[in-house]
Short mmCIF file of C-alpha atoms in Angstrom, two decimals:
data_model
loop_
_atom_site.label_atom_id
_atom_site.label_comp_id
_atom_site.label_asym_id
_atom_site.label_seq_id
_atom_site.Cartn_x
_atom_site.Cartn_y
_atom_site.Cartn_z
CA MET Z 1 -31.58 -1.73 6.41
CA PRO Z 2 -31.15 -0.88 10.39
CA TYR Z 3 -29.04 -2.76 12.67
CA ALA Z 4 -29.00 -3.18 16.60
CA HIS Z 5 -27.25 -4.86 19.26
CA ALA Z 6 -28.35 -4.78 23.04
CA PHE Z 7 -25.29 -4.10 25.16
CA GLY Z 8 -26.31 -4.08 29.01
CA ALA Z 9 -29.51 -2.36 29.54
CA THR Z 10 -29.04 -0.42 26.32
CA ARG Z 11 -30.02 -1.12 22.74
CA HIS Z 12 -27.82 0.42 20.34
CA ARG Z 13 -29.03 1.11 16.77
CA PHE Z 14 -27.31 1.77 13.66
CA ALA Z 15 -28.97 3.41 10.49
CA ASP Z 16 -27.41 1.10 8.09
CA LEU Z 17 -24.53 -0.85 6.89
CA LYS Z 18 -22.05 2.01 6.54
CA ASP Z 19 -23.18 3.19 9.79
CA LEU Z 20 -22.41 0.00 11.69
CA LEU Z 21 -19.34 -0.07 9.91
CA ALA Z 22 -18.24 3.38 11.06
CA LYS Z 23 -19.23 2.97 14.55
CA ALA Z 24 -17.33 -0.59 14.65
CA THR Z 25 -14.15 1.09 13.69
CA PRO Z 26 -11.38 1.58 16.25
CA LEU Z 27 -11.01 5.25 17.10
CA ARG Z 28 -9.43 7.66 14.84
CA SER Z 29 -9.61 11.13 14.16
CA GLY Z 30 -10.65 11.31 10.66
CA ASP Z 31 -14.02 9.41 11.57
CA VAL Z 32 -14.47 11.94 14.52
CA LEU Z 33 -13.98 14.87 12.03
CA ALA Z 34 -16.58 13.53 9.75
CA GLY Z 35 -18.89 12.88 12.39
CA LEU Z 36 -19.04 9.20 11.90
CA ALA Z 37 -17.16 7.50 14.90
CA ALA Z 38 -19.01 5.92 17.88
CA GLU Z 39 -19.80 8.15 20.53
CA THR Z 40 -18.74 6.06 23.26
CA ALA Z 41 -16.40 2.86 23.64
CA GLU Z 42 -19.79 1.12 24.45
CA GLN Z 43 -21.48 2.13 21.54
CA ARG Z 44 -18.27 0.96 19.59
CA VAL Z 45 -18.25 -2.50 21.26
CA ALA Z 46 -21.92 -2.88 20.41
CA ALA Z 47 -21.25 -2.17 16.83
CA GLN Z 48 -18.34 -4.64 16.90
CA TYR Z 49 -20.80 -7.31 18.27
CA ALA Z 50 -23.44 -6.50 15.74
CA LEU Z 51 -20.94 -6.58 12.81
CA ALA Z 52 -19.73 -9.94 14.20
CA GLU Z 53 -23.13 -11.45 13.75
CA LEU Z 54 -23.42 -10.22 10.25
CA PRO Z 55 -23.34 -12.67 7.32
CA LEU Z 56 -20.65 -11.89 5.04
CA ALA Z 57 -23.15 -12.38 2.12
CA THR Z 58 -24.83 -9.02 3.44
CA PHE Z 59 -22.06 -7.18 1.63
CA LEU Z 60 -23.25 -8.65 -1.88
CA ASN Z 61 -26.69 -7.30 -1.28
CA GLU Z 62 -26.11 -4.00 0.39
CA ALA Z 63 -23.71 -1.43 -1.03
CA VAL Z 64 -22.13 1.20 1.28
CA ILE Z 65 -22.18 3.37 -1.94
CA PRO Z 66 -25.24 3.00 -4.28
CA TYR Z 67 -24.43 0.87 -7.33
CA GLU Z 68 -25.76 3.44 -9.98
CA ASP Z 69 -23.99 6.25 -8.33
CA ASP Z 70 -20.05 4.99 -8.08
CA GLU Z 71 -18.01 3.18 -10.55
CA VAL Z 72 -15.77 1.71 -7.66
CA THR Z 73 -19.11 -0.04 -6.29
CA ARG Z 74 -19.90 -1.21 -9.81
CA LEU Z 75 -16.26 -2.72 -10.03
CA ILE Z 76 -16.53 -4.44 -6.82
CA LEU Z 77 -19.95 -6.14 -7.47
CA ASP Z 78 -19.57 -7.01 -11.05
CA SER Z 79 -16.00 -8.52 -10.73
CA HIS Z 80 -16.98 -10.30 -7.73
CA ASP Z 81 -16.02 -14.09 -8.20
CA ALA Z 82 -18.92 -16.14 -6.63
CA ALA Z 83 -16.96 -19.45 -7.00
CA ALA Z 84 -14.07 -18.39 -5.09
CA PHE Z 85 -16.43 -17.07 -2.39
CA ALA Z 86 -18.17 -20.10 -1.86
CA PRO Z 87 -16.29 -21.92 0.80
CA VAL Z 88 -16.72 -18.97 3.02
CA ALA Z 89 -20.19 -17.79 2.09
CA HIS Z 90 -22.04 -19.53 4.97
CA LEU Z 91 -19.97 -17.58 7.63
CA THR Z 92 -20.76 -14.32 9.66
CA VAL Z 93 -18.06 -11.79 9.70
CA GLY Z 94 -17.21 -13.03 13.32
CA ASP Z 95 -16.97 -16.58 12.06
CA PHE Z 96 -14.61 -15.44 9.19
CA ARG Z 97 -12.35 -13.91 11.62
CA ASP Z 98 -12.18 -17.30 13.47
CA TRP Z 99 -11.57 -18.95 10.29
CA LEU Z 100 -8.84 -16.82 8.94
CA LEU Z 101 -6.77 -17.30 12.32
CA SER Z 102 -7.16 -20.94 11.92
CA ALA Z 103 -4.64 -23.57 10.35
CA GLN Z 104 -7.03 -24.27 7.45
CA ALA Z 105 -6.60 -20.71 6.23
CA ASP Z 106 -3.04 -21.15 4.67
CA ALA Z 107 -1.27 -19.22 2.06
CA GLY Z 108 -2.77 -21.51 -0.76
CA THR Z 109 -6.20 -21.18 0.49
CA LEU Z 110 -6.05 -17.59 1.00
CA ALA Z 111 -4.80 -16.76 -2.57
CA ALA Z 112 -7.80 -18.78 -4.05
CA LEU Z 113 -10.24 -17.14 -1.81
CA ALA Z 114 -9.10 -13.58 -2.64
CA PRO Z 115 -11.06 -13.03 -5.82
CA GLY Z 116 -14.39 -13.77 -4.07
CA LEU Z 117 -13.90 -11.29 -1.02
CA THR Z 118 -15.20 -7.70 -1.45
CA PRO Z 119 -13.35 -4.86 0.20
CA GLU Z 120 -16.21 -4.21 2.68
CA MET Z 121 -15.96 -7.82 3.85
CA VAL Z 122 -12.39 -7.66 4.36
CA ALA Z 123 -12.57 -3.97 6.19
CA ALA Z 124 -15.48 -5.62 8.35
CA VAL Z 125 -13.40 -8.57 9.62
CA SER Z 126 -10.41 -6.26 10.03
CA LYS Z 127 -12.41 -3.98 12.39
CA LEU Z 128 -12.94 -7.10 14.78
CA MET Z 129 -9.04 -7.87 14.94
CA ARG Z 130 -6.59 -6.86 17.42
CA VAL Z 131 -3.06 -5.96 16.18
CA GLN Z 132 -1.91 -9.68 16.95
CA ASP Z 133 -4.69 -10.94 14.46
CA LEU Z 134 -3.78 -8.47 11.75
CA ILE Z 135 -0.04 -9.79 11.86
CA VAL Z 136 -1.06 -13.51 11.81
CA VAL Z 137 -3.30 -13.28 9.09
CA ALA Z 138 -1.20 -11.05 6.76
CA ARG Z 139 1.78 -13.07 7.26
CA LYS Z 140 -0.20 -16.11 5.71
CA CYS Z 141 -0.85 -14.31 2.44
CA ARG Z 142 1.74 -14.23 -0.02
CA VAL Z 143 1.46 -12.22 -3.31
CA VAL Z 144 4.22 -12.43 -5.77
CA THR Z 145 4.79 -9.83 -8.47
CA ARG Z 146 7.47 -9.52 -11.38
CA PHE Z 147 8.72 -6.91 -13.53
CA ARG Z 148 12.93 -7.24 -13.83
CA ASN Z 149 12.88 -9.11 -10.58
CA THR Z 150 10.73 -11.07 -8.11
CA ILE Z 151 9.03 -9.25 -5.37
CA GLY Z 152 6.98 -10.62 -2.39
CA LEU Z 153 8.73 -14.12 -1.96
CA PRO Z 154 8.68 -15.75 1.72
CA GLY Z 155 11.82 -14.60 3.42
CA ARG Z 156 12.21 -11.38 1.56
CA LEU Z 157 11.82 -7.66 2.18
CA SER Z 158 12.09 -5.17 -0.51
CA THR Z 159 12.43 -1.46 -0.48
CA ARG Z 160 11.80 1.68 -2.45
CA LEU Z 161 14.78 3.92 -3.23
CA GLN Z 162 13.25 7.55 -3.03
CA PRO Z 163 15.94 9.77 -4.16
CA ASN Z 164 13.89 13.09 -4.16
CA HIS Z 165 15.17 16.44 -4.58
CA PRO Z 166 13.22 19.73 -4.04
CA THR Z 167 14.50 21.10 -7.54
CA ASP Z 168 14.69 17.84 -9.19
CA ASP Z 169 18.69 18.39 -9.31
CA ALA Z 170 20.14 15.78 -11.36
CA ALA Z 171 23.40 15.56 -9.18
CA GLY Z 172 21.26 15.59 -5.96
CA ILE Z 173 19.14 12.77 -6.98
CA ALA Z 174 22.08 10.65 -8.47
CA ALA Z 175 23.89 11.14 -5.04
CA THR Z 176 20.85 9.75 -3.15
CA LEU Z 177 20.55 6.98 -5.67
CA LEU Z 178 24.23 5.93 -5.28
CA ASP Z 179 23.79 6.01 -1.36
CA GLY Z 180 20.76 4.07 -1.29
CA LEU Z 181 22.18 1.36 -3.68
CA LEU Z 182 25.33 0.98 -1.38
CA TYR Z 183 23.03 0.29 1.47
CA GLY Z 184 21.13 -2.53 -0.60
CA SER Z 185 17.94 -0.39 -1.22
CA GLY Z 186 16.11 -0.13 -4.28
CA ASP Z 187 14.73 -3.66 -5.36
CA ALA Z 188 11.10 -2.73 -4.99
CA VAL Z 189 11.38 0.31 -7.51
CA ILE Z 190 13.86 3.35 -7.70
CA GLY Z 191 10.98 5.83 -7.53
CA ILE Z 192 11.00 9.70 -7.69
CA ASN Z 193 8.40 12.10 -6.50
CA PRO Z 194 9.01 14.89 -8.91
CA ALA Z 195 8.85 18.56 -7.80
CA THR Z 196 6.61 19.24 -11.01
CA ASP Z 197 4.49 17.58 -13.42
CA ASN Z 198 6.23 19.32 -16.20
CA LEU Z 199 6.51 16.83 -18.85
CA THR Z 200 10.05 17.89 -20.00
CA GLN Z 201 11.23 17.70 -16.29
CA VAL Z 202 9.57 14.38 -15.96
CA THR Z 203 11.16 12.97 -19.18
CA GLY Z 204 14.62 14.13 -18.07
CA LEU Z 205 14.25 12.09 -14.70
CA LEU Z 206 12.95 8.78 -16.65
CA HIS Z 207 15.87 9.08 -18.90
CA LEU Z 208 18.15 9.32 -15.89
CA LEU Z 209 16.93 6.19 -14.07
CA ASP Z 210 16.89 4.23 -17.25
CA ALA Z 211 20.51 5.10 -18.05
CA VAL Z 212 21.51 4.19 -14.36
CA ILE Z 213 19.71 0.91 -14.50
CA HIS Z 214 20.96 -0.21 -17.75
CA GLU Z 215 24.77 1.07 -17.13
CA TYR Z 216 25.15 -0.76 -14.06
CA ARG Z 217 22.67 -3.65 -14.82
CA ILE Z 218 20.68 -3.43 -11.85
CA PRO Z 219 17.79 -5.81 -11.96
CA THR Z 220 15.08 -3.25 -10.80
CA GLN Z 221 12.63 -0.97 -12.26
CA ALA Z 222 12.15 2.68 -12.25
CA CYS Z 223 9.34 5.03 -11.83
CA VAL Z 224 8.71 8.74 -11.71
CA LEU Z 225 5.60 9.42 -9.58
CA THR Z 226 3.88 11.93 -11.83
CA HIS Z 227 0.21 11.97 -12.95
CA VAL Z 228 -0.96 9.26 -15.28
CA THR Z 229 -1.63 11.64 -18.14
CA THR Z 230 1.82 12.81 -17.97
CA THR Z 231 3.22 9.27 -17.97
CA LEU Z 232 0.97 8.46 -20.88
CA ALA Z 233 2.47 11.62 -22.73
CA ALA Z 234 5.85 10.29 -22.30
CA ILE Z 235 5.13 6.82 -23.59
CA GLY Z 236 3.76 8.69 -26.62
CA ARG Z 237 6.86 10.45 -26.97
CA GLY Z 238 8.83 7.15 -26.77
CA VAL Z 239 10.27 7.88 -23.23
CA PRO Z 240 11.48 4.76 -21.44
CA VAL Z 241 8.75 4.12 -18.95
CA ASP Z 242 8.79 1.05 -16.65
CA LEU Z 243 6.05 1.43 -14.07
CA VAL Z 244 2.92 3.92 -14.52
CA PHE Z 245 2.00 5.44 -11.16
CA GLN Z 246 -0.97 6.83 -9.85
CA SER Z 247 -2.53 7.85 -6.58
CA ILE Z 248 -5.98 6.26 -6.06
CA ALA Z 249 -9.07 6.11 -3.74
CA GLY Z 250 -12.05 4.19 -2.89
CA THR Z 251 -14.78 6.20 -4.33
CA GLU Z 252 -15.50 7.53 -7.92
CA ALA Z 253 -15.64 11.11 -6.67
CA ALA Z 254 -12.40 10.75 -4.93
CA ASN Z 255 -10.65 9.54 -7.91
CA ALA Z 256 -12.34 12.25 -9.85
CA GLY Z 257 -10.34 14.59 -7.37
CA PHE Z 258 -7.16 12.79 -8.39
CA GLY Z 259 -8.02 13.36 -12.14
CA VAL Z 260 -8.42 9.73 -13.05
CA THR Z 261 -11.11 7.33 -13.87
CA LEU Z 262 -11.15 3.48 -14.23
CA ALA Z 263 -10.84 4.14 -17.95
CA LEU Z 264 -7.97 6.33 -17.98
CA LEU Z 265 -6.28 3.72 -15.68
CA ASP Z 266 -7.07 1.03 -18.24
CA GLU Z 267 -5.61 3.16 -21.00
CA ALA Z 268 -2.40 3.83 -19.26
CA HIS Z 269 -1.97 -0.16 -18.12
CA GLN Z 270 -2.61 -1.04 -21.87
CA ALA Z 271 0.17 1.57 -23.11
CA ALA Z 272 2.51 0.14 -20.36
CA LEU Z 273 2.02 -3.55 -21.30
CA ALA Z 274 2.72 -2.56 -24.91
CA LEU Z 275 6.19 -1.53 -24.16
CA GLN Z 276 7.15 -4.99 -23.04
CA ARG Z 277 9.98 -3.77 -20.89
CA GLY Z 278 9.53 -6.37 -18.06
CA PRO Z 279 11.91 -9.45 -18.93
CA LEU Z 280 10.43 -11.39 -15.85
CA GLY Z 281 6.90 -10.21 -15.86
CA ASP Z 282 4.13 -7.99 -16.84
CA HIS Z 283 3.23 -6.10 -13.59
CA VAL Z 284 3.54 -2.55 -14.80
CA MET Z 285 1.49 -0.59 -12.35
CA TYR Z 286 2.36 1.39 -8.97
CA PHE Z 287 -0.37 2.65 -6.94
CA GLU Z 288 -0.26 4.75 -3.64
CA THR Z 289 -3.30 4.92 -1.26
CA GLY Z 290 -3.76 6.40 2.37
CA GLN Z 291 -6.65 6.43 4.87
CA GLY Z 292 -8.42 9.82 4.66
CA SER Z 293 -7.95 10.76 1.13
CA ALA Z 294 -11.59 10.41 0.34
CA LEU Z 295 -12.67 12.30 3.66
CA SER Z 296 -9.95 15.07 2.83
CA ALA Z 297 -11.95 15.54 -0.77
CA GLY Z 298 -15.16 15.71 0.74
CA ALA Z 299 -15.96 12.30 -1.42
CA HIS Z 300 -16.37 9.77 1.21
CA HIS Z 301 -20.25 9.36 1.07
CA GLY Z 302 -20.57 8.95 4.61
CA VAL Z 303 -18.25 5.91 4.62
CA ASP Z 304 -15.65 5.54 7.45
CA GLN Z 305 -12.25 6.29 6.19
CA GLN Z 306 -10.57 2.83 6.70
CA THR Z 307 -13.40 1.13 4.76
CA CYS Z 308 -13.00 3.93 1.89
CA GLU Z 309 -9.20 3.02 1.80
CA VAL Z 310 -9.92 -0.76 1.38
CA ARG Z 311 -12.29 -0.01 -1.54
CA ALA Z 312 -9.27 1.61 -3.12
CA TYR Z 313 -7.69 -1.75 -3.19
CA ALA Z 314 -10.30 -2.98 -5.42
CA VAL Z 315 -9.13 -0.46 -7.93
CA ALA Z 316 -5.77 -1.25 -7.65
CA ARG Z 317 -6.51 -5.07 -8.07
CA ARG Z 318 -8.25 -4.47 -11.38
CA PHE Z 319 -4.93 -3.63 -12.85
CA ARG Z 320 -2.67 -6.28 -11.49
CA PRO Z 321 -0.03 -3.75 -10.07
CA LEU Z 322 3.66 -4.67 -9.40
CA LEU Z 323 3.40 -2.57 -6.09
CA VAL Z 324 0.90 -1.08 -3.90
CA ASN Z 325 1.70 1.34 -0.99
CA THR Z 326 -0.30 2.88 1.75
CA VAL Z 327 1.22 5.96 2.72
CA VAL Z 328 -0.34 5.69 6.14
CA GLY Z 329 0.59 8.79 8.00
CA PHE Z 330 1.29 11.01 5.32
CA ILE Z 331 -2.12 13.24 5.30
CA GLY Z 332 -1.65 14.23 8.92
CA PRO Z 333 -3.30 14.07 12.45
CA GLU Z 334 -6.65 15.35 11.21
CA TYR Z 335 -6.97 11.69 9.96
CA LEU Z 336 -4.58 9.71 12.13
CA TYR Z 337 -3.91 11.87 15.35
CA ASP Z 338 -1.02 9.88 16.79
CA GLY Z 339 1.45 7.11 16.66
CA LYS Z 340 -1.16 4.53 18.04
CA GLN Z 341 -3.50 5.20 15.31
CA ILE Z 342 -0.83 5.33 12.62
CA LEU Z 343 0.31 2.06 13.90
CA ARG Z 344 -3.10 0.18 13.73
CA ALA Z 345 -4.06 2.03 10.37
CA GLY Z 346 -0.89 0.63 8.78
CA LEU Z 347 -1.28 -2.94 9.99
CA GLU Z 348 -5.23 -2.68 8.97
CA ASP Z 349 -4.15 -1.58 5.46
CA HIS Z 350 -1.39 -4.34 4.82
CA CYS Z 351 -3.82 -7.04 5.98
CA CYS Z 352 -6.71 -5.95 3.99
CA GLY Z 353 -4.40 -5.46 1.11
CA LYS Z 354 -3.11 -8.94 1.18
CA LEU Z 355 -6.24 -10.63 1.85
CA LEU Z 356 -7.37 -9.01 -1.18
CA GLY Z 357 -4.43 -10.21 -3.49
CA LEU Z 358 -2.24 -7.02 -3.64
CA PRO Z 359 1.38 -6.97 -3.30
CA MET Z 360 1.03 -4.41 -0.14
CA GLY Z 361 4.06 -2.14 0.96
CA CYS Z 362 3.73 0.72 3.40
CA ASP Z 363 5.54 3.95 3.88
CA VAL Z 364 5.75 3.98 7.71
CA CYS Z 365 5.62 7.53 8.10
CA TYR Z 366 4.11 10.73 9.97
CA THR Z 367 3.91 14.55 9.53
CA ASN Z 368 5.91 16.73 11.99
CA HIS Z 369 2.43 18.10 13.40
CA ALA Z 370 1.31 14.57 14.29
CA GLU Z 371 1.49 13.38 17.85
CA ALA Z 372 4.12 10.75 16.77
CA ASP Z 373 7.87 10.19 16.56
CA GLN Z 374 10.39 7.84 15.05
CA ASP Z 375 10.10 5.38 18.14
CA ASP Z 376 6.45 4.94 16.69
CA MET Z 377 7.82 4.49 13.23
CA ASP Z 378 10.35 1.67 14.55
CA ALA Z 379 7.38 -0.07 16.32
CA LEU Z 380 5.31 -0.25 13.29
CA LEU Z 381 8.10 -1.03 10.85
CA THR Z 382 9.12 -4.11 13.09
CA LEU Z 383 5.37 -5.13 13.44
CA LEU Z 384 5.00 -4.92 9.57
CA GLY Z 385 8.34 -6.84 8.80
CA THR Z 386 6.83 -9.70 11.11
CA ALA Z 387 3.80 -9.40 9.28
CA GLY Z 388 5.42 -10.11 5.89
CA VAL Z 389 5.07 -6.69 4.41
CA THR Z 390 6.20 -6.81 0.75
CA TYR Z 391 8.30 -3.42 0.82
CA VAL Z 392 9.01 -0.40 2.52
CA MET Z 393 10.43 3.09 1.81
CA GLY Z 394 14.23 3.93 2.02
CA ILE Z 395 15.28 7.62 2.32
CA PRO Z 396 18.51 9.29 3.64
CA GLY Z 397 17.98 9.74 7.34
CA ALA Z 398 14.21 8.87 7.10
CA ASP Z 399 13.90 12.64 6.10
CA ASP Z 400 12.16 13.44 2.89
CA ILE Z 401 13.64 16.87 2.01
CA MET Z 402 11.22 17.28 -0.86
CA LEU Z 403 7.81 16.05 0.86
CA ASN Z 404 8.72 17.25 4.14
CA TYR Z 405 7.78 14.30 6.14
CA GLN Z 406 9.39 11.71 8.26
CA THR Z 407 9.49 7.95 6.96
CA THR Z 408 12.10 5.12 7.05
CA SER Z 409 15.78 5.03 6.05
CA PHE Z 410 18.25 3.02 4.26
CA HIS Z 411 19.59 1.94 7.43
CA ASP Z 412 15.98 1.12 9.06
CA ALA Z 413 15.54 -1.57 6.07
CA LEU Z 414 18.78 -3.04 6.76
CA ALA Z 415 18.30 -3.36 10.55
CA LEU Z 416 14.85 -4.80 9.79
CA ARG Z 417 16.53 -7.29 7.50
CA ALA Z 418 19.02 -8.33 9.93
CA THR Z 419 16.64 -8.60 13.04
CA LEU Z 420 14.29 -10.68 11.16
CA GLY Z 421 16.51 -12.64 8.74
CA LEU Z 422 15.06 -11.23 5.55
CA ARG Z 423 16.80 -10.60 2.33
CA PRO Z 424 16.11 -8.36 -0.73
CA ALA Z 425 14.65 -9.69 -4.14
CA PRO Z 426 16.80 -12.74 -5.31
CA GLU Z 427 17.78 -11.03 -8.59
CA PHE Z 428 18.76 -7.69 -6.77
CA GLU Z 429 20.44 -9.91 -4.09
CA ASP Z 430 22.68 -11.62 -6.50
CA TRP Z 431 23.52 -8.05 -8.26
CA LEU Z 432 24.59 -6.79 -4.72
CA TYR Z 433 26.90 -9.54 -4.34
CA ALA Z 434 28.21 -9.68 -7.94
CA SER Z 435 28.81 -5.75 -7.84
CA GLY Z 436 30.77 -5.82 -4.52
CA VAL Z 437 28.16 -3.75 -2.84
CA PHE Z 438 27.66 -6.52 -0.19
CA GLY Z 439 30.29 -8.49 1.17
CA ALA Z 440 30.27 -12.04 2.20
CA ASP Z 441 28.77 -11.47 5.29
CA GLY Z 442 25.83 -10.15 3.70
CA ARG Z 443 26.10 -6.72 4.84
CA PRO Z 444 27.39 -3.46 2.79
CA ALA Z 445 31.16 -3.84 1.92
CA GLU Z 446 33.33 -1.48 3.99
CA ALA Z 447 35.07 -0.36 0.91
CA LEU Z 448 33.43 1.47 -2.02
CA PRO Z 449 33.10 -1.02 -4.96
CA ALA Z 450 35.38 0.06 -7.95
CA THR Z 451 32.05 0.01 -10.00
CA PHE Z 452 30.89 2.91 -8.45
CA ALA Z 453 33.89 4.95 -7.55
CA ALA Z 454 33.89 6.59 -11.05
CA ALA Z 455 30.22 7.49 -10.51
CA LEU Z 456 30.84 8.92 -7.10
CA ALA Z 457 33.79 10.90 -8.92
CA ARG Z 458 31.29 12.13 -11.64
CA ILE Z 459 28.55 13.33 -8.92
CA GLY Z 460 31.49 15.19 -6.92
#
């Protein structure tokens, strides 16, 4: 149905719900590229006013992508929890924003509400929020997950140790892995982006990570970020797999571009659960997303890129993941043009994911052709830490030599923990002290722990 709002002497009209959502979105280059963005600031504000007056229940009756055309839409509507939604069912989108910022919306209330929220509701309210609002609301949300350690507790910041190498060289990976561990990185996951999806190569990397974790009794989990079908094949061969990884998107067509369906993800989820490798919990999935993925595949159905992104979180939520990570600036300036757009997108993704009940991390990153630099990443990293982000990336020098993009370093995570008084996951923190990696002051020890001296000699 059409929507309209008078702004001054002009009455702005919006063709349908997805047009209204797109026009209300803060400016980003991807929506301009798709021809969806508001043409003027006045039109954007008019759309935001109209969106603020829209009842939340509208999103249960008007789908931005038709139910019969898209399995993600079917998942969203079929899994909606009406009882959980009831406390806010009478609110408009604008009222919902005000309620989220109130003292009434505490951590327990928001956790109970999450199954009753659809991605479109959450995307809509985020479009009415300023940066401060996104931080305040996200900070209230607590999502705790477990495998070999406990991630997401208050006062904690975890990191993914990312020992990528352009040729998957074992010595190069081992050197980066050791470097990261000595800086206290790796409690979220030790995760490698392999240079190839070749099953033999992936199998070797999985065995390498498993050997390191067990030799040094590190309370963390490993993952090789290969396609889900490759991981399934590895499980079938008896290879040690902790987490199943997959990139996902917010439409059936975009997921088809990634070579996945909900049925395939369910098969992988069940296979990983059957291994029973997590002594503390059964959260076995790891998903990555990013604004612009559906648009870049021509699979966005005329829906703005931020709403498409939040729809991906419904896919993730279905499989109770250990980790979800928005790789916020990775796709490039065609979708998020500069540091300002990347900063807002990262905070939106984090807030929306947390409201939907997900353990959200963020790869605070940019490509070298974006109008952004490391100062922009420092700002976003600090804001996300304040907002209670679950985890961030740890890469030597903040420069991924395999994927060729800029992200955050081991040092950045240390700085953020020190600045905001944050600590690693408790089991991992205990290991850091017991192994001599951290000294009594809670910082990396000045001398190389004896435990790792032999490992360094082997690498050298």
